[in-house]
Amino acid sequence: MEQRIKDNLKDIVGEDNFTDSLIDMIAYSKDASEFTHRPEAAVWPTCTEETASVLKLANDERFPVVARGAGTSLAGLAVPEQGGLIMDMGRMDKILEINIEDRLVVVQPGVVYADLDKQLAPHGFCFPPDPASGSVCTLGGNVATNAGGIKGAKYGTTKDYVLALEVAMPDGRVLRTGSRCMKTSSGYDLTKLFVGSEGTLGVITEITLKINPKPPLLSTAMGMFDDLEDAGRAVSEIMHSGILPCALEIVDQQTLRAINQNTDLNLPEVEAILVAETDGYTQEETEYQIEKVADIFRRNNASTVRRADDRQEAEALWTARKSAYGVMARINNNLFVEDLAVPMSKVPTMLRAISDIAKKYDLKIPTVGHAGDGNLHPCISCDATDAEEMARVEKASKELFEKVTELRGTLTGEHGIGMAKAPIMWMEHDELSMEIMRNIKQVFDPNNILNPGKMGL
Ligand SMILES: Cc1cc2nc3c(=O)[nH]c(=O)nc-3n(C[C@H](O)[C@H](O)[C@H](O)COP(=O)(O)OP(=O)(O)OC[C@H]3O[C@@H](n4cnc5c(N)ncnc54)[C@H](O)[C@@H]3O)c2cc1C
């Protein structure tokens, strides 16, 4: 990037909000995935006008811009594949409005998920998606990836809560989409088009989110299964039983081993554990639901069914689940976190396929997942410096995704396409769909300056 462009950027955002230092460029060359590529400079815009002016400059001078939240993407979404500028939204981090009467909040994109949660808690409200990275990831990142989490089965994902957006476009104009209403049938849904768009259509500068009342009471149960398919069948049966747990998570044997090696939780190393949580406003309500779930665990041959006796014990179970990536990362040098989803009835088939593929290619593929919405995270543990092992990883990944498409699932339930899935998007989307997506990109970003190389576009 030429010095005169860097000077222009400093004029727009100020000296303190610009960097091209080597240490910053190295930090911005990565997110939480395995991908890496260095940008040439970075800015921290502090308002919509600065964001729009930077984009206009980039569009006029034709350099790439990658918006960045906390950089926790697991699929290379925030890596500047073609260099250029990182636009770190972290300094636009104000909660602008909490409006309980209208059941909404208005936030800047750099607000951290957990900070909003903390502010909503005293009102008895929440923004439900609850990604496991919630203590650090930003709401702008959540919207741009359509983030989900352990509450997905009952409460949906980010897209179900985005009411309106303010978006800076590449030509420097500012677009306002949506409304403050709980419903609308007015025109094409431009708001939803930006949800999950991975920073390829515009940079989100303000978000209006619907919020939910948070049921105060929870009951938790854990079922231990000696057979993976029994666990899968239990998931499927629960989800059409009429009971909707607010969380239903699966942890497989290899993950349990990793948890036991790194914590003092001492969990039984069975083929799979299911952890379920039900919520409500009376103890009777949550207990009634969780007993139904426990019955289904038993009917599907759970060797043990345990109820968390108090909140502390339940929290310990969730800590184990949420620490899964951390402990898995200790198994070997590299961890490729996959993110497939299949229709609910296919969960047992997919779980067995993952286990068979791991055996076939002699790989460790510990798997956790939001079983309640069919979203599984097989995590391929490997050593990326071992060429022979990497050849096996490649074959195993290919087979995994062939199985997903055969079961009419999706390549990514919540992490996005990014760099990881761009080369295989065709497996899920036919040529006409890809052509329409390319045309949409052309309308919003005709010079392809926004996060180029992502989404298979
Ligand atoms: C330990 C761990 C656990 C995780 N668990 C979950 C989980 O449970 N559920 C889940 O969904 N994900 C999970 N993730 C993935 C990740 O946290 C989410 O994708 C999250 O939404 C990314 O937010 P971020 O602020 O880090 O965004 P980044 O990683 O910085 O960016 C992600 C994408 O959003 C775009 N973007 C960011 N801000 C803007 C903006 N203002 N305007 C336009 N585009 C923007 C970027 O360009 C990029 O394409 C996990 C990651 C880790 C490391």
Short mmCIF file of C-alpha atoms and ligand atoms in Angstrom, two decimals:
data_model
loop_
_atom_site.label_atom_id
_atom_site.label_comp_id
_atom_site.label_asym_id
_atom_site.label_seq_id
_atom_site.Cartn_x
_atom_site.Cartn_y
_atom_site.Cartn_z
CA MET A 1 0.00 0.00 0.00
CA GLU A 2 1.44 3.34 -1.03
CA GLN A 3 2.39 5.88 1.64
CA ARG A 4 -0.03 8.48 0.22
CA ILE A 5 -2.94 6.05 0.78
CA LYS A 6 -1.76 5.42 4.35
CA ASP A 7 -1.65 9.20 4.86
CA ASN A 8 -5.21 9.48 3.52
CA LEU A 9 -6.33 6.80 5.97
CA LYS A 10 -4.69 8.70 8.85
CA ASP A 11 -6.51 11.85 7.72
CA ILE A 12 -9.82 10.02 7.97
CA VAL A 13 -9.44 8.14 11.29
CA GLY A 14 -6.61 10.04 12.98
CA GLU A 15 -3.02 8.93 13.76
CA ASP A 16 -4.10 7.00 16.89
CA ASN A 17 -6.56 4.88 14.95
CA PHE A 18 -4.12 3.76 12.25
CA THR A 19 -1.34 1.17 12.33
CA ASP A 20 1.03 -0.53 9.92
CA SER A 21 3.45 -1.81 12.55
CA LEU A 22 4.85 -5.28 11.92
CA ILE A 23 3.60 -6.66 15.24
CA ASP A 24 0.03 -5.51 14.48
CA MET A 25 0.20 -6.86 10.92
CA ILE A 26 1.28 -10.26 12.25
CA ALA A 27 -1.54 -10.23 14.82
CA TYR A 28 -4.08 -9.31 12.12
CA SER A 29 -2.79 -11.99 9.74
CA LYS A 30 -4.66 -14.67 11.73
CA ASP A 31 -8.00 -15.48 13.24
CA ALA A 32 -8.84 -18.63 15.24
CA SER A 33 -8.50 -20.83 12.12
CA GLU A 34 -5.41 -22.34 10.53
CA PHE A 35 -5.32 -19.73 7.76
CA THR A 36 -2.95 -16.82 7.64
CA HIS A 37 -2.19 -13.84 5.37
CA ARG A 38 -0.75 -10.48 6.30
CA PRO A 39 -2.57 -7.17 5.71
CA GLU A 40 -0.67 -3.98 4.86
CA ALA A 41 -2.37 -1.64 7.34
CA ALA A 42 -5.23 -1.49 9.84
CA VAL A 43 -7.63 1.17 11.10
CA TRP A 44 -9.99 1.45 14.05
CA PRO A 45 -12.92 3.58 12.86
CA THR A 46 -14.78 5.28 15.70
CA CYS A 47 -18.02 6.19 13.87
CA THR A 48 -20.13 5.43 10.81
CA GLU A 49 -18.81 8.43 8.86
CA GLU A 50 -15.19 7.30 9.26
CA THR A 51 -16.13 3.75 8.25
CA ALA A 52 -17.89 5.00 5.11
CA SER A 53 -15.03 7.36 4.18
CA VAL A 54 -12.44 4.59 4.50
CA LEU A 55 -14.56 2.34 2.29
CA LYS A 56 -14.93 5.07 -0.33
CA LEU A 57 -11.15 5.52 -0.39
CA ALA A 58 -10.64 1.77 -0.73
CA ASN A 59 -13.17 1.64 -3.55
CA ASP A 60 -11.57 4.56 -5.40
CA GLU A 61 -8.05 3.17 -4.94
CA ARG A 62 -9.11 -0.49 -5.32
CA PHE A 63 -7.58 -2.05 -2.22
CA PRO A 64 -9.25 -4.85 -0.18
CA VAL A 65 -10.91 -4.15 3.18
CA VAL A 66 -11.63 -6.85 5.73
CA ALA A 67 -13.89 -5.87 8.63
CA ARG A 68 -12.82 -7.52 11.85
CA GLY A 69 -14.53 -8.06 15.19
CA ALA A 70 -12.58 -10.12 17.73
CA GLY A 71 -10.95 -12.39 15.12
CA THR A 72 -12.42 -15.58 16.62
CA SER A 73 -13.57 -17.00 13.27
CA LEU A 74 -12.81 -20.70 12.97
CA ALA A 75 -13.03 -20.74 9.15
CA GLY A 76 -10.65 -17.96 8.05
CA LEU A 77 -13.40 -15.37 7.60
CA ALA A 78 -11.35 -12.56 9.17
CA VAL A 79 -8.05 -13.40 7.46
CA PRO A 80 -7.16 -10.81 4.75
CA GLU A 81 -6.56 -13.40 2.04
CA GLN A 82 -5.57 -10.74 -0.50
CA GLY A 83 -3.83 -8.32 1.89
CA GLY A 84 -5.02 -4.71 2.00
CA LEU A 85 -6.65 -3.12 5.02
CA ILE A 86 -8.05 -4.54 8.24
CA MET A 87 -10.94 -2.50 9.59
CA ASP A 88 -11.05 -3.37 13.28
CA MET A 89 -14.52 -2.46 14.61
CA GLY A 90 -13.46 -2.92 18.24
CA ARG A 91 -13.55 0.79 19.08
CA MET A 92 -17.20 1.11 18.02
CA ASP A 93 -18.28 -0.71 21.15
CA LYS A 94 -21.19 1.25 22.65
CA ILE A 95 -24.56 -0.11 23.65
CA LEU A 96 -26.65 2.77 22.30
CA GLU A 97 -30.08 1.80 23.62
CA ILE A 98 -31.71 -0.83 25.80
CA ASN A 99 -35.45 -0.60 25.21
CA ILE A 100 -37.32 -3.21 27.22
CA GLU A 101 -40.71 -1.72 26.31
CA ASP A 102 -40.05 -2.28 22.59
CA ARG A 103 -38.08 -5.48 23.32
CA LEU A 104 -34.94 -4.38 21.47
CA VAL A 105 -31.41 -3.09 21.83
CA VAL A 106 -29.37 -0.89 19.50
CA VAL A 107 -25.62 -1.52 19.57
CA GLN A 108 -22.44 -0.67 17.73
CA PRO A 109 -20.79 -3.67 16.05
CA GLY A 110 -17.77 -3.87 18.38
CA VAL A 111 -19.82 -4.65 21.51
CA VAL A 112 -18.72 -7.98 22.97
CA TYR A 113 -21.52 -10.57 23.29
CA ALA A 114 -20.96 -11.07 27.04
CA ASP A 115 -21.04 -7.31 27.73
CA LEU A 116 -24.53 -7.05 26.24
CA ASP A 117 -25.56 -10.12 28.22
CA LYS A 118 -24.34 -8.50 31.45
CA GLN A 119 -26.31 -5.30 30.74
CA LEU A 120 -29.50 -7.21 29.91
CA ALA A 121 -29.40 -9.59 32.90
CA PRO A 122 -30.79 -7.10 35.50
CA HIS A 123 -33.80 -6.56 33.20
CA GLY A 124 -34.43 -10.33 33.00
CA PHE A 125 -33.74 -10.25 29.23
CA CYS A 126 -31.10 -11.73 26.93
CA PHE A 127 -29.93 -12.02 23.33
CA PRO A 128 -30.18 -15.81 23.16
CA PRO A 129 -27.70 -17.22 20.58
CA ASP A 130 -24.94 -17.70 23.21
CA PRO A 131 -21.88 -18.71 21.14
CA ALA A 132 -19.20 -20.54 23.15
CA SER A 133 -16.84 -17.66 22.27
CA GLY A 134 -19.30 -15.16 23.81
CA SER A 135 -16.81 -13.76 26.33
CA VAL A 136 -14.76 -12.25 23.48
CA CYS A 137 -16.59 -12.28 20.13
CA THR A 138 -18.41 -9.15 18.93
CA LEU A 139 -22.01 -8.62 17.89
CA GLY A 140 -20.85 -7.37 14.48
CA GLY A 141 -19.01 -10.67 14.03
CA ASN A 142 -22.08 -12.57 15.24
CA VAL A 143 -24.30 -10.87 12.66
CA ALA A 144 -21.76 -11.25 9.83
CA THR A 145 -21.45 -15.01 10.55
CA ASN A 146 -25.03 -15.70 11.70
CA ALA A 147 -23.55 -17.10 14.91
CA GLY A 148 -25.36 -19.77 16.87
CA GLY A 149 -24.70 -21.63 20.06
CA ILE A 150 -26.03 -24.04 22.62
CA LYS A 151 -29.50 -22.48 22.70
CA GLY A 152 -30.10 -22.91 18.95
CA ALA A 153 -32.55 -25.80 19.17
CA LYS A 154 -35.09 -23.74 21.12
CA TYR A 155 -34.14 -20.13 20.45
CA GLY A 156 -32.64 -20.13 16.95
CA THR A 157 -29.57 -18.26 15.77
CA THR A 158 -28.53 -14.62 15.30
CA LYS A 159 -30.66 -14.19 12.14
CA ASP A 160 -33.82 -14.69 14.19
CA TYR A 161 -33.02 -11.55 16.23
CA VAL A 162 -31.65 -8.97 13.77
CA LEU A 163 -34.39 -6.38 13.21
CA ALA A 164 -32.45 -3.59 11.49
CA LEU A 165 -28.95 -2.65 10.39
CA GLU A 166 -26.95 0.40 9.43
CA VAL A 167 -24.35 -0.58 6.85
CA ALA A 168 -21.52 1.42 5.21
CA MET A 169 -21.26 0.56 1.52
CA PRO A 170 -18.12 0.51 -0.65
CA ASP A 171 -19.11 3.72 -2.48
CA GLY A 172 -19.30 5.60 0.85
CA ARG A 173 -23.09 5.68 1.10
CA VAL A 174 -24.82 4.49 4.29
CA LEU A 175 -27.70 2.04 4.01
CA ARG A 176 -30.40 1.56 6.65
CA THR A 177 -32.36 -1.70 6.49
CA GLY A 178 -35.28 -3.13 8.46
CA SER A 179 -37.33 -1.48 11.21
CA ARG A 180 -37.86 -1.48 14.97
CA CYS A 181 -40.95 -3.67 14.62
CA MET A 182 -41.20 -7.29 15.71
CA LYS A 183 -42.48 -8.14 12.24
CA THR A 184 -42.54 -6.71 8.73
CA SER A 185 -43.54 -7.86 5.25
CA SER A 186 -42.16 -4.82 3.55
CA GLY A 187 -40.00 -5.43 0.49
CA TYR A 188 -37.05 -7.74 0.00
CA ASP A 189 -35.39 -8.59 3.31
CA LEU A 190 -32.11 -6.71 2.94
CA THR A 191 -31.41 -7.08 6.67
CA LYS A 192 -31.23 -10.87 6.42
CA LEU A 193 -29.06 -10.61 3.32
CA PHE A 194 -26.34 -9.04 5.47
CA VAL A 195 -26.69 -11.68 8.19
CA GLY A 196 -24.03 -14.29 7.46
CA SER A 197 -22.56 -12.22 4.60
CA GLU A 198 -19.05 -12.38 6.13
CA GLY A 199 -18.20 -8.73 5.48
CA THR A 200 -18.49 -9.23 1.72
CA LEU A 201 -21.43 -6.85 1.06
CA GLY A 202 -20.89 -3.91 3.41
CA VAL A 203 -19.53 -3.01 6.85
CA ILE A 204 -22.14 -3.09 9.61
CA THR A 205 -21.99 0.05 11.77
CA GLU A 206 -25.13 -0.31 13.89
CA ILE A 207 -27.32 -3.26 14.85
CA THR A 208 -30.88 -3.38 16.20
CA LEU A 209 -31.54 -6.69 17.91
CA LYS A 210 -34.71 -8.22 19.24
CA ILE A 211 -34.21 -9.46 22.81
CA ASN A 212 -35.98 -12.21 24.73
CA PRO A 213 -37.17 -12.52 28.31
CA LYS A 214 -34.83 -15.01 30.00
CA PRO A 215 -36.56 -17.83 31.88
CA PRO A 216 -34.97 -17.77 35.35
CA LEU A 217 -35.02 -21.48 36.15
CA LEU A 218 -33.08 -24.35 34.60
CA SER A 219 -32.88 -28.09 35.10
CA THR A 220 -30.01 -30.16 33.78
CA ALA A 221 -29.55 -33.86 33.05
CA MET A 222 -26.74 -35.91 31.61
CA GLY A 223 -27.07 -39.28 29.84
CA MET A 224 -24.08 -41.57 29.31
CA PHE A 225 -24.18 -43.92 26.36
CA ASP A 226 -22.00 -46.93 25.56
CA ASP A 227 -23.19 -46.78 21.97
CA LEU A 228 -22.90 -43.64 19.84
CA GLU A 229 -25.99 -44.50 17.81
CA ASP A 230 -28.12 -44.87 20.96
CA ALA A 231 -27.10 -41.31 21.85
CA GLY A 232 -28.00 -40.14 18.33
CA ARG A 233 -31.38 -41.86 18.51
CA ALA A 234 -32.06 -40.26 21.91
CA VAL A 235 -31.38 -36.82 20.36
CA SER A 236 -33.74 -37.50 17.50
CA GLU A 237 -36.47 -38.83 19.84
CA ILE A 238 -36.20 -35.86 22.24
CA MET A 239 -36.53 -33.38 19.41
CA HIS A 240 -39.84 -34.81 18.25
CA SER A 241 -41.19 -35.62 21.72
CA GLY A 242 -42.90 -32.27 22.19
CA ILE A 243 -40.29 -31.19 24.78
CA LEU A 244 -37.93 -28.51 23.52
CA PRO A 245 -34.79 -28.42 25.67
CA CYS A 246 -33.03 -25.03 25.62
CA ALA A 247 -29.77 -26.94 25.15
CA LEU A 248 -28.94 -30.47 24.05
CA GLU A 249 -25.22 -31.04 23.58
CA ILE A 250 -23.20 -34.09 22.67
CA VAL A 251 -19.62 -34.87 23.73
CA ASP A 252 -17.97 -37.99 22.30
CA GLN A 253 -15.46 -40.41 23.81
CA GLN A 254 -12.30 -38.84 22.42
CA THR A 255 -13.38 -35.44 23.74
CA LEU A 256 -14.20 -36.98 27.14
CA ARG A 257 -10.67 -38.41 27.26
CA ALA A 258 -9.19 -35.01 26.45
CA ILE A 259 -11.39 -33.34 29.11
CA ASN A 260 -10.34 -35.90 31.74
CA GLN A 261 -6.67 -35.45 30.87
CA ASN A 262 -6.91 -31.70 31.35
CA THR A 263 -9.48 -31.20 34.14
CA ASP A 264 -10.49 -32.92 37.40
CA LEU A 265 -14.04 -33.57 36.21
CA ASN A 266 -13.40 -37.30 35.96
CA LEU A 267 -16.18 -38.04 33.48
CA PRO A 268 -16.88 -41.65 32.44
CA GLU A 269 -15.22 -42.33 29.08
CA VAL A 270 -18.31 -43.80 27.41
CA GLU A 271 -18.96 -43.52 23.64
CA ALA A 272 -21.01 -40.34 24.12
CA ILE A 273 -22.51 -38.10 26.76
CA LEU A 274 -25.59 -35.98 26.16
CA VAL A 275 -26.18 -32.93 28.32
CA ALA A 276 -29.67 -31.44 28.26
CA GLU A 277 -31.07 -28.34 29.88
CA THR A 278 -34.70 -27.24 30.15
CA ASP A 279 -35.81 -23.75 31.14
CA GLY A 280 -38.95 -22.20 32.51
CA TYR A 281 -40.59 -20.01 35.13
CA THR A 282 -41.44 -22.62 37.77
CA GLN A 283 -39.42 -25.54 39.13
CA GLU A 284 -42.35 -27.81 38.30
CA GLU A 285 -42.20 -26.79 34.63
CA THR A 286 -38.45 -27.34 34.17
CA GLU A 287 -38.49 -30.57 36.21
CA TYR A 288 -41.40 -31.99 34.22
CA GLN A 289 -39.52 -31.37 30.98
CA ILE A 290 -36.17 -32.69 32.16
CA GLU A 291 -37.77 -35.88 33.52
CA LYS A 292 -39.21 -36.53 30.04
CA VAL A 293 -35.73 -36.05 28.58
CA ALA A 294 -34.21 -38.38 31.20
CA ASP A 295 -36.85 -41.02 30.35
CA ILE A 296 -35.81 -40.83 26.69
CA PHE A 297 -32.15 -41.22 27.72
CA ARG A 298 -33.11 -44.38 29.64
CA ARG A 299 -35.31 -45.76 26.84
CA ASN A 300 -32.34 -45.43 24.48
CA ASN A 301 -30.05 -47.51 26.70
CA ALA A 302 -28.18 -44.80 28.59
CA SER A 303 -25.92 -46.67 31.02
CA THR A 304 -26.24 -43.84 33.55
CA VAL A 305 -28.52 -40.84 33.79
CA ARG A 306 -27.34 -38.12 36.13
CA ARG A 307 -29.23 -35.04 37.26
CA ALA A 308 -27.26 -31.97 38.25
CA ASP A 309 -28.25 -31.50 41.90
CA ASP A 310 -27.49 -27.82 41.99
CA ARG A 311 -26.47 -24.96 39.73
CA GLN A 312 -22.80 -25.41 40.61
CA GLU A 313 -22.81 -29.00 39.34
CA ALA A 314 -24.67 -27.94 36.19
CA GLU A 315 -22.14 -25.16 35.60
CA ALA A 316 -19.31 -27.73 35.88
CA LEU A 317 -20.94 -29.78 33.11
CA TRP A 318 -21.21 -26.72 30.90
CA THR A 319 -17.66 -25.68 31.66
CA ALA A 320 -16.55 -29.11 30.43
CA ARG A 321 -18.54 -28.67 27.22
CA LYS A 322 -17.36 -25.10 26.63
CA SER A 323 -13.72 -26.01 27.27
CA ALA A 324 -13.85 -28.79 24.67
CA TYR A 325 -11.93 -26.90 21.93
CA GLY A 326 -9.27 -25.87 24.41
CA VAL A 327 -8.62 -29.40 25.63
CA MET A 328 -8.83 -30.88 22.12
CA ALA A 329 -6.21 -28.41 20.94
CA ARG A 330 -3.78 -30.10 23.33
CA ILE A 331 -4.05 -33.51 21.63
CA ASN A 332 -1.77 -32.57 18.72
CA ASN A 333 -0.20 -29.55 16.99
CA ASN A 334 -3.27 -28.65 14.89
CA LEU A 335 -7.03 -28.83 15.26
CA PHE A 336 -9.38 -28.34 12.31
CA VAL A 337 -12.78 -27.55 13.78
CA GLU A 338 -15.49 -28.64 11.33
CA ASP A 339 -19.03 -27.34 11.55
CA LEU A 340 -21.49 -29.47 9.64
CA ALA A 341 -25.21 -29.80 10.26
CA VAL A 342 -27.64 -32.53 9.24
CA PRO A 343 -31.42 -32.95 9.52
CA MET A 344 -32.32 -34.08 13.06
CA SER A 345 -33.25 -37.61 12.04
CA LYS A 346 -29.79 -38.07 10.48
CA VAL A 347 -27.78 -37.26 13.62
CA PRO A 348 -27.17 -40.96 14.51
CA THR A 349 -26.07 -41.75 10.91
CA MET A 350 -23.71 -38.78 10.82
CA LEU A 351 -22.19 -39.60 14.21
CA ARG A 352 -21.48 -43.16 13.10
CA ALA A 353 -20.03 -41.92 9.81
CA ILE A 354 -17.63 -39.57 11.65
CA SER A 355 -16.46 -42.40 13.87
CA ASP A 356 -16.03 -44.79 10.90
CA ILE A 357 -14.09 -42.18 8.88
CA ALA A 358 -11.77 -41.56 11.86
CA LYS A 359 -11.05 -45.29 12.08
CA LYS A 360 -10.63 -45.70 8.31
CA TYR A 361 -8.01 -42.94 8.10
CA ASP A 362 -6.43 -43.66 11.49
CA LEU A 363 -7.17 -40.13 12.74
CA LYS A 364 -8.38 -38.65 15.98
CA ILE A 365 -11.67 -36.80 15.28
CA PRO A 366 -13.14 -35.85 18.66
CA THR A 367 -16.68 -34.57 18.15
CA VAL A 368 -18.88 -32.22 20.12
CA GLY A 369 -21.97 -30.47 18.93
CA HIS A 370 -25.25 -28.76 19.36
CA ALA A 371 -27.06 -32.05 18.85
CA GLY A 372 -30.44 -30.42 19.41
CA ASP A 373 -30.22 -28.64 16.08
CA GLY A 374 -28.19 -31.25 14.21
CA ASN A 375 -25.01 -29.11 14.26
CA LEU A 376 -21.94 -31.27 14.89
CA HIS A 377 -18.31 -30.20 15.28
CA PRO A 378 -16.00 -33.06 14.31
CA CYS A 379 -12.54 -31.68 15.15
CA ILE A 380 -9.69 -33.23 13.20
CA SER A 381 -6.63 -33.39 15.40
CA CYS A 382 -3.41 -33.65 13.41
CA ASP A 383 0.12 -32.44 12.80
CA ALA A 384 0.13 -30.11 9.79
CA THR A 385 3.88 -30.65 9.29
CA ASP A 386 3.31 -34.37 8.63
CA ALA A 387 2.59 -34.60 4.87
CA GLU A 388 1.44 -38.22 5.00
CA GLU A 389 -1.01 -37.51 7.83
CA MET A 390 -2.29 -34.39 6.03
CA ALA A 391 -3.06 -36.49 2.94
CA ARG A 392 -5.23 -38.70 5.17
CA VAL A 393 -6.88 -35.59 6.70
CA GLU A 394 -7.77 -34.34 3.22
CA LYS A 395 -9.36 -37.64 2.23
CA ALA A 396 -11.24 -37.87 5.53
CA SER A 397 -12.59 -34.28 5.17
CA LYS A 398 -13.74 -35.00 1.62
CA GLU A 399 -15.61 -38.10 2.80
CA LEU A 400 -17.15 -36.18 5.70
CA PHE A 401 -18.59 -33.56 3.37
CA GLU A 402 -19.74 -36.12 0.83
CA LYS A 403 -21.68 -37.76 3.64
CA VAL A 404 -23.13 -34.40 4.72
CA THR A 405 -24.41 -33.62 1.23
CA GLU A 406 -25.72 -37.17 0.81
CA LEU A 407 -27.76 -36.64 4.01
CA ARG A 408 -28.93 -33.25 2.65
CA GLY A 409 -27.13 -31.39 5.39
CA THR A 410 -25.09 -28.19 5.23
CA LEU A 411 -21.33 -27.56 5.11
CA THR A 412 -21.54 -25.05 7.95
CA GLY A 413 -24.12 -24.66 10.68
CA GLU A 414 -22.67 -21.52 12.26
CA HIS A 415 -18.98 -20.82 11.51
CA GLY A 416 -19.46 -19.69 7.91
CA ILE A 417 -17.80 -20.36 4.57
CA GLY A 418 -14.72 -18.11 4.81
CA MET A 419 -11.58 -19.63 3.35
CA ALA A 420 -12.26 -23.10 4.74
CA LYS A 421 -15.34 -23.94 2.68
CA ALA A 422 -14.96 -21.56 -0.29
CA PRO A 423 -13.43 -24.27 -2.53
CA ILE A 424 -16.27 -26.73 -1.79
CA MET A 425 -19.31 -24.46 -1.76
CA TRP A 426 -20.41 -26.11 -5.00
CA MET A 427 -21.05 -29.33 -3.08
CA GLU A 428 -24.04 -27.66 -1.41
CA HIS A 429 -25.10 -24.89 -3.83
CA ASP A 430 -25.89 -25.52 -7.49
CA GLU A 431 -24.51 -23.35 -10.31
CA LEU A 432 -27.66 -21.21 -10.53
CA SER A 433 -27.50 -20.40 -6.79
CA MET A 434 -23.80 -19.52 -7.11
CA GLU A 435 -24.54 -17.31 -10.11
CA ILE A 436 -27.27 -15.43 -8.19
CA MET A 437 -24.90 -14.98 -5.22
CA ARG A 438 -22.20 -13.62 -7.55
CA ASN A 439 -24.76 -11.19 -9.02
CA ILE A 440 -25.78 -9.99 -5.55
CA LYS A 441 -22.12 -9.40 -4.69
CA GLN A 442 -21.73 -7.42 -7.92
CA VAL A 443 -24.64 -5.12 -6.97
CA PHE A 444 -23.29 -4.33 -3.50
CA ASP A 445 -19.55 -4.41 -4.17
CA PRO A 446 -18.88 -4.10 -7.93
CA ASN A 447 -15.11 -3.69 -7.48
CA ASN A 448 -14.79 -6.65 -5.11
CA ILE A 449 -12.98 -4.73 -2.36
CA LEU A 450 -14.91 -6.24 0.57
CA ASN A 451 -13.27 -9.38 2.01
CA PRO A 452 -12.35 -10.73 -1.45
CA GLY A 453 -11.81 -14.47 -1.82
CA LYS A 454 -14.49 -15.43 0.70
CA MET A 455 -17.83 -17.20 0.22
CA GLY A 456 -16.58 -18.84 -2.96
CA LEU A 457 -17.23 -15.59 -4.85
C1 LIG B 1 -13.34 -21.18 21.25
C2 LIG B 1 -14.32 -20.76 20.18
C3 LIG B 1 -15.64 -21.13 20.29
C4 LIG B 1 -16.56 -20.75 19.30
N1 LIG B 1 -17.87 -21.11 19.46
C5 LIG B 1 -18.79 -20.69 18.56
C6 LIG B 1 -20.17 -21.01 18.74
O1 LIG B 1 -20.58 -21.63 19.71
N2 LIG B 1 -21.04 -20.58 17.78
C7 LIG B 1 -20.63 -19.85 16.70
O2 LIG B 1 -21.47 -19.47 15.89
N3 LIG B 1 -19.31 -19.55 16.50
C8 LIG B 1 -18.40 -19.94 17.40
N4 LIG B 1 -17.08 -19.62 17.22
C9 LIG B 1 -16.68 -18.87 16.02
C10 LIG B 1 -16.70 -17.32 16.20
O3 LIG B 1 -16.55 -16.97 17.56
C11 LIG B 1 -17.98 -16.72 15.65
O4 LIG B 1 -18.02 -16.90 14.26
C12 LIG B 1 -18.16 -15.22 15.94
O5 LIG B 1 -19.45 -14.81 15.50
C13 LIG B 1 -17.10 -14.33 15.29
O6 LIG B 1 -17.13 -13.06 15.91
P1 LIG B 1 -15.85 -12.11 15.87
O7 LIG B 1 -16.23 -10.83 16.53
O8 LIG B 1 -14.67 -12.80 16.43
O9 LIG B 1 -15.70 -11.88 14.31
P2 LIG B 1 -14.40 -12.04 13.38
O10 LIG B 1 -13.85 -13.41 13.53
O11 LIG B 1 -13.48 -10.91 13.62
O12 LIG B 1 -15.05 -11.89 11.94
C14 LIG B 1 -15.90 -12.86 11.43
C15 LIG B 1 -16.51 -12.37 10.11
O13 LIG B 1 -17.36 -11.28 10.37
C16 LIG B 1 -17.01 -10.16 9.56
N5 LIG B 1 -17.28 -8.97 10.34
C17 LIG B 1 -16.92 -8.68 11.61
N6 LIG B 1 -17.40 -7.49 11.98
C18 LIG B 1 -18.09 -7.01 10.93
C19 LIG B 1 -18.82 -5.82 10.67
N7 LIG B 1 -18.97 -4.87 11.60
N8 LIG B 1 -19.40 -5.66 9.46
C20 LIG B 1 -19.28 -6.60 8.51
N9 LIG B 1 -18.60 -7.74 8.69
C21 LIG B 1 -18.02 -7.94 9.88
C22 LIG B 1 -15.55 -10.36 9.25
O14 LIG B 1 -15.16 -9.70 8.06
C23 LIG B 1 -15.50 -11.87 9.10
O15 LIG B 1 -15.94 -12.22 7.81
C24 LIG B 1 -16.13 -20.00 18.18
C25 LIG B 1 -14.80 -19.62 18.08
C26 LIG B 1 -13.90 -20.00 19.05
C27 LIG B 1 -12.46 -19.57 18.91
#
